[in-house]
Amino acid sequence: MKIIFFGTPEFAVPTLSSLLSHPEFEVVAVVTQPDKRRGRGNKLMPSPVKMAALNHSLPVLQPSRIKKDTETIAQLRAAEADVFVVVAYGQILSQEILDIPNIACVNVHGSILPNYRGAAPIQRCLYEGEKETGITTMLMDAGMDTGAMLLKDFAGITLLDNADSLGDRLSEIGADLLVETLVKFRDGKIEAIPQNEAEATYAPMIKGADFVLDWSKSAIALHNQVRGFYPDCTTTFRGNSLKVMATAPVGPEYWLQLPPELRVLEREWPVLSQLSGENGAVVKLVKGLGAIVQTGNGLLLLREVQLAGKKVQSGVDFANGTRLVVGEIFGGVEVTG
């Protein structure tokens, strides 16, 4: 089976690697997003998929707008591929492109469709506090993740999962599911099932406003925002921008979901449960853990933060290094940029 692989981020690399490890598949080319400038040096950097492709000496195509790129479309036709495999490529394929492969275009999507169609399914399911998600393989059509479904595999979500940890797990699930999908599809052992439009939900692209923490929200809502949009959520501290990269909601309903190193919060609960303050205020500094912050409903532990221009710190190192005191307030100054 001759395959052209479309993908860009690290999430797509395990699927490409899996295809390359199975002799019944021949990856004849890889299509990925153009190199982007990153880091302090503002150097042009290849995507993770491009790096993986080059490591295997595969031809790489990088059109800036694939639907308008006649040269790339001509190259796709000339390859005479059986299947196009698409994993988080980052551009919408036109019907003209979808019609090119001999058999089909197959997509690996990071949710259980028809839930969380769109650009950010992993991030949005965390933001919404879901307890389970998974991977769906589907036949692509011209809609946004609206094609007929092939196979699904499920994954549980823990309280402290974030977009990176969940994405890593789902990428491995997707790699295995794609291989199973192609083999069964080739052998006629899969029935493509249309999606129920009435059940569809959406996972829109993440925007700058999604990163700003509003301390009037509940502790669990803020926690889900931080882990869903990891590592970019921000508040302000003493008038400067502060990234909040890891948190934990505090309360009896969470004790069994917390790791042993956070169980001290349960012992502290008789004291913590009596505390209160204005939204965003530090109400307690817990030895070995750091700041407990009042929210619109409940308390939130700051587990990991990053001051502007500084390295990532644990909550306790941040509290000690800044000489944080009870009563200090996060937020209150608009974060721009």
Coordinates of C-alpha atoms in Angstrom, one line a residue:
M1 CA 0.0 0.0 0.0
K2 CA 1.6 3.3 -1.2
I3 CA 1.0 6.1 1.3
I4 CA 1.6 9.8 1.4
F5 CA 1.7 11.1 4.9
F6 CA 0.4 14.5 6.0
G7 CA 1.3 15.8 9.4
T8 CA 3.1 18.5 11.3
P9 CA 3.5 18.3 15.2
E10 CA 5.0 15.8 17.5
F11 CA 1.6 14.2 17.9
A12 CA 1.8 12.9 14.3
V13 CA 5.3 11.4 14.6
P14 CA 4.4 8.1 16.2
T15 CA 1.9 7.3 13.4
L16 CA 4.5 8.0 10.7
S17 CA 7.1 5.9 12.6
S18 CA 4.5 3.1 12.9
L19 CA 3.9 3.1 9.1
L20 CA 7.6 3.0 8.4
S21 CA 8.0 0.0 10.7
H22 CA 5.4 -2.1 8.8
P23 CA 6.7 -3.6 5.5
E24 CA 3.2 -3.8 4.0
F25 CA 3.2 0.0 3.8
E26 CA 5.4 2.2 1.6
V27 CA 5.5 5.9 2.6
V28 CA 6.5 7.6 -0.7
A29 CA 6.4 11.2 0.5
V30 CA 5.6 13.4 3.5
V31 CA 3.6 16.7 3.4
T32 CA 4.1 19.1 6.3
Q33 CA 3.8 22.7 7.2
P34 CA 6.6 25.2 6.2
D35 CA 9.5 25.7 8.6
K36 CA 8.7 28.3 11.3
R37 CA 10.9 30.7 13.2
R38 CA 11.2 29.7 16.8
G39 CA 13.2 30.4 19.9
R40 CA 15.3 33.2 21.1
G41 CA 17.4 33.1 17.9
N42 CA 14.3 33.3 15.7
K43 CA 15.8 30.6 13.6
L44 CA 13.8 28.7 11.0
M45 CA 13.0 25.3 12.5
P46 CA 11.5 22.2 10.7
S47 CA 8.4 20.6 12.1
P48 CA 8.8 17.4 14.1
V49 CA 7.3 15.4 11.2
K50 CA 9.8 16.9 8.7
M51 CA 12.6 16.0 11.0
A52 CA 11.4 12.4 11.3
A53 CA 10.9 12.2 7.5
L54 CA 14.4 13.5 6.8
N55 CA 15.8 10.9 9.2
H56 CA 14.3 8.3 7.0
S57 CA 15.4 10.0 3.7
L58 CA 11.8 10.6 2.6
P59 CA 10.8 13.3 0.1
V60 CA 9.2 16.2 1.9
L61 CA 6.7 18.7 0.5
Q62 CA 6.0 22.0 2.4
P63 CA 3.4 24.1 0.5
S64 CA 2.3 27.2 2.3
R65 CA -1.2 26.9 0.9
I66 CA -1.7 23.4 -0.4
K67 CA -5.2 24.1 -1.9
K68 CA -3.7 26.7 -4.2
D69 CA -0.3 25.0 -4.9
T70 CA -0.6 23.5 -8.3
E71 CA 3.0 22.2 -8.2
T72 CA 2.3 20.2 -5.0
I73 CA -1.0 18.9 -6.3
A74 CA 0.8 17.7 -9.5
Q75 CA 3.4 15.9 -7.4
L76 CA 0.6 14.3 -5.3
R77 CA -1.0 13.0 -8.5
A78 CA 2.3 11.8 -9.9
A79 CA 3.0 9.7 -6.8
E80 CA 0.0 7.4 -7.6
A81 CA -0.5 6.7 -3.9
D82 CA -3.2 4.3 -2.6
V83 CA -3.9 6.2 0.6
F84 CA -3.3 9.7 2.0
V85 CA -2.9 9.5 5.8
V86 CA -3.6 12.8 7.6
V87 CA -2.6 13.4 11.3
A88 CA -2.8 17.0 12.6
Y89 CA -1.5 18.4 9.3
G90 CA -2.8 21.9 10.0
Q91 CA -4.3 22.8 6.6
I92 CA -7.7 21.9 5.1
L93 CA -7.5 19.6 2.0
S94 CA -9.7 20.5 -0.9
Q95 CA -12.0 18.0 -2.5
E96 CA -9.6 18.0 -5.5
I97 CA -6.8 16.7 -3.2
L98 CA -9.1 14.3 -1.4
D99 CA -10.0 12.7 -4.7
I100 CA -6.3 12.0 -5.7
P101 CA -5.5 8.7 -3.9
N102 CA -6.5 5.4 -5.4
I103 CA -8.3 4.2 -2.3
A104 CA -9.1 6.9 0.3
C105 CA -7.9 9.7 2.6
V106 CA -7.8 8.5 6.2
N107 CA -7.6 10.9 9.1
V108 CA -6.4 10.1 12.7
H109 CA -8.4 12.5 14.9
G110 CA -7.7 13.1 18.6
S111 CA -11.2 12.6 20.0
I112 CA -14.2 10.2 19.9
L113 CA -16.1 11.6 17.1
P114 CA -18.6 13.3 16.6
N115 CA -17.4 15.0 19.8
Y116 CA -14.7 17.7 19.6
R117 CA -14.4 18.1 15.8
G118 CA -11.9 20.8 14.9
A119 CA -8.5 22.2 15.6
A120 CA -8.0 21.5 19.3
P121 CA -9.8 18.4 20.4
I122 CA -7.3 17.3 23.1
Q123 CA -7.0 20.8 24.6
R124 CA -10.8 21.4 24.6
C125 CA -11.7 18.1 26.2
L126 CA -9.4 18.9 29.1
Y127 CA -10.8 22.4 29.3
E128 CA -14.3 20.9 29.5
G129 CA -13.3 18.5 32.3
E130 CA -13.9 15.3 30.4
K131 CA -13.0 12.0 32.1
E132 CA -12.5 10.1 28.9
T133 CA -11.5 10.7 25.3
G134 CA -9.7 8.7 22.6
I135 CA -8.9 8.4 18.9
T136 CA -11.1 8.0 15.8
T137 CA -10.0 7.1 12.4
M138 CA -12.2 8.2 9.6
L139 CA -12.6 8.7 5.9
M140 CA -12.0 12.3 5.0
D141 CA -14.5 14.5 3.2
A142 CA -14.6 18.2 2.5
G143 CA -16.1 19.1 5.9
M144 CA -14.3 19.8 9.2
D145 CA -13.9 16.3 10.6
T146 CA -17.3 15.2 9.3
G147 CA -16.3 12.0 7.4
A148 CA -17.5 8.5 8.0
M149 CA -15.9 6.8 11.1
L150 CA -13.8 3.7 10.8
L151 CA -12.3 2.6 14.2
K152 CA -12.2 4.1 17.7
D153 CA -10.0 3.5 20.8
F154 CA -10.6 5.1 24.2
A155 CA -8.4 6.6 26.8
G156 CA -9.2 7.7 30.4
I157 CA -8.2 11.2 31.6
T158 CA -6.7 11.7 35.1
L159 CA -7.1 14.8 37.2
L160 CA -3.5 15.9 36.6
D161 CA -3.3 15.1 32.9
N162 CA -2.4 18.1 30.7
A163 CA -2.4 18.6 27.0
D164 CA 1.1 17.2 26.7
S165 CA 0.7 14.1 28.7
L166 CA -2.7 13.2 27.2
G167 CA -1.4 14.1 23.7
D168 CA 1.5 11.7 24.2
R169 CA -0.8 8.8 25.1
L170 CA -3.2 9.5 22.3
S171 CA -0.5 9.8 19.8
E172 CA 0.6 6.2 20.6
I173 CA -3.0 5.0 20.5
G174 CA -3.4 6.7 17.2
A175 CA -0.4 5.1 15.7
D176 CA -1.6 1.6 16.5
L177 CA -5.2 2.3 15.5
L178 CA -4.1 3.7 12.1
V179 CA -2.2 0.5 11.2
E180 CA -5.2 -1.6 12.3
T181 CA -7.5 0.6 10.3
L182 CA -5.5 0.3 7.1
V183 CA -5.1 -3.4 7.3
K184 CA -8.8 -4.0 8.0
F185 CA -9.9 -1.5 5.4
R186 CA -7.7 -3.2 2.8
D187 CA -9.2 -6.6 3.7
G188 CA -12.8 -5.3 3.7
K189 CA -13.3 -5.8 7.4
I190 CA -14.4 -2.3 8.3
E191 CA -17.8 -0.7 7.8
A192 CA -17.6 3.1 7.5
I193 CA -20.2 4.6 9.8
P194 CA -21.6 8.1 9.1
Q195 CA -21.4 10.6 12.0
N196 CA -24.6 11.7 13.8
E197 CA -24.7 15.5 13.1
A198 CA -27.1 16.0 16.0
E199 CA -24.4 14.8 18.5
A200 CA -21.5 16.8 17.1
T201 CA -19.5 19.2 19.3
Y202 CA -16.6 21.4 18.3
A203 CA -13.1 22.2 19.5
P204 CA -12.3 25.6 18.0
M205 CA -8.8 26.9 17.5
I206 CA -7.2 28.3 20.7
K207 CA -6.9 32.1 20.9
G208 CA -5.0 34.5 23.1
A209 CA -8.0 35.2 25.4
D210 CA -8.2 31.5 26.3
F211 CA -4.9 31.8 28.2
V212 CA -5.9 34.5 30.6
L213 CA -7.0 33.3 34.0
D214 CA -10.0 34.8 35.6
W215 CA -9.9 34.1 39.4
S216 CA -13.6 34.5 39.8
K217 CA -14.0 31.1 38.1
S218 CA -14.1 28.0 40.2
A219 CA -11.0 26.1 41.2
I220 CA -11.8 23.2 39.0
A221 CA -12.6 25.4 36.0
L222 CA -9.2 27.2 36.4
H223 CA -7.4 23.9 36.8
N224 CA -9.0 22.5 33.6
Q225 CA -8.0 25.7 31.8
V226 CA -4.4 25.5 32.9
R227 CA -4.0 21.9 32.0
G228 CA -6.0 22.1 28.8
F229 CA -4.1 25.1 27.4
Y230 CA -0.7 24.0 28.9
P231 CA 1.8 25.6 29.1
D232 CA 0.5 29.1 28.2
C233 CA -2.1 30.2 30.8
T234 CA -1.2 33.6 32.4
T235 CA -2.1 35.8 35.3
T236 CA -0.3 38.7 36.8
F237 CA 1.9 38.9 39.9
R238 CA 3.0 42.2 41.3
G239 CA 2.1 43.8 38.0
N240 CA 4.1 41.4 35.9
S241 CA 3.0 38.5 33.7
L242 CA 3.1 35.0 35.4
K243 CA 2.6 31.7 33.6
V244 CA 0.7 29.2 35.6
M245 CA 1.7 25.8 34.3
A246 CA 0.4 23.3 36.8
T247 CA -2.2 23.4 39.5
A248 CA -4.3 21.1 41.7
P249 CA -7.9 21.8 43.0
V250 CA -8.1 21.3 46.8
G251 CA -11.0 19.6 48.5
P252 CA -12.3 16.2 49.7
E253 CA -13.7 15.3 46.2
Y254 CA -10.1 15.3 44.8
W255 CA -8.1 13.4 47.5
L256 CA -8.3 10.0 45.8
Q257 CA -7.2 11.5 42.5
L258 CA -4.1 13.2 43.8
P259 CA -0.6 11.6 43.9
P260 CA 1.0 10.8 47.3
E261 CA 3.1 13.9 47.3
L262 CA 0.0 16.1 47.4
R263 CA -1.8 14.1 50.1
V264 CA -0.6 16.5 52.7
L265 CA -3.4 18.7 51.5
E266 CA -5.9 16.2 53.0
R267 CA -4.2 16.5 56.4
E268 CA -4.3 20.3 56.1
W269 CA -8.0 20.4 55.1
P270 CA -9.4 21.1 58.6
V271 CA -7.5 24.4 58.5
L272 CA -7.8 25.1 54.8
S273 CA -11.6 24.6 54.8
Q274 CA -11.9 27.5 57.2
L275 CA -10.0 30.0 55.1
S276 CA -11.3 32.5 52.7
G277 CA -10.2 35.6 50.8
E278 CA -10.9 37.6 47.7
N279 CA -10.6 36.0 44.3
G280 CA -7.0 35.5 43.4
A281 CA -5.7 35.9 47.0
V282 CA -3.1 33.7 48.6
V283 CA -4.9 32.2 51.7
K284 CA -2.3 29.7 52.8
L285 CA 1.4 28.8 52.2
V286 CA 1.7 25.0 52.6
K287 CA 5.2 23.8 53.6
G288 CA 6.8 21.8 50.8
L289 CA 4.0 22.7 48.3
G290 CA 3.5 26.4 48.0
A291 CA 0.6 28.8 47.6
I292 CA -3.1 28.0 48.0
V293 CA -5.2 30.6 46.2
Q294 CA -8.9 31.5 46.7
T295 CA -11.0 31.3 43.6
G296 CA -14.7 32.1 42.9
N297 CA -15.5 28.6 44.2
G298 CA -12.9 26.6 46.0
L299 CA -9.1 26.6 46.6
L300 CA -6.4 26.0 44.0
L301 CA -2.7 25.0 44.7
L302 CA -0.1 26.5 42.4
R303 CA 2.2 23.6 41.5
E304 CA 4.3 25.1 38.8
V305 CA 4.8 28.6 37.5
Q306 CA 7.1 30.7 35.4
L307 CA 7.9 34.4 35.9
A308 CA 8.5 36.4 32.7
G309 CA 12.1 35.9 31.6
K310 CA 12.7 33.2 34.2
K311 CA 12.9 29.4 34.3
V312 CA 9.9 27.2 35.3
Q313 CA 9.7 26.9 39.0
S314 CA 7.9 24.6 41.4
G315 CA 5.2 26.3 43.5
V316 CA 7.3 26.1 46.6
D317 CA 10.4 27.5 45.0
F318 CA 8.3 30.4 43.6
A319 CA 6.8 31.1 47.0
N320 CA 10.2 31.0 48.7
G321 CA 12.0 32.9 46.0
T322 CA 9.5 35.8 45.9
R323 CA 8.9 35.8 49.6
L324 CA 5.2 35.4 48.9
V325 CA 2.9 36.3 51.8
V326 CA -0.7 35.4 52.6
G327 CA -3.0 38.1 51.3
E328 CA -1.1 38.8 48.1
I329 CA -3.3 38.8 45.0
F330 CA -2.8 37.3 41.6
G331 CA -4.5 39.0 38.6
G332 CA -6.1 42.4 38.6
V333 CA -3.8 43.9 35.9
E334 CA -4.6 43.2 32.3
V335 CA -2.1 40.9 30.5
T336 CA -1.5 42.1 26.9
G337 CA 0.2 40.4 24.0

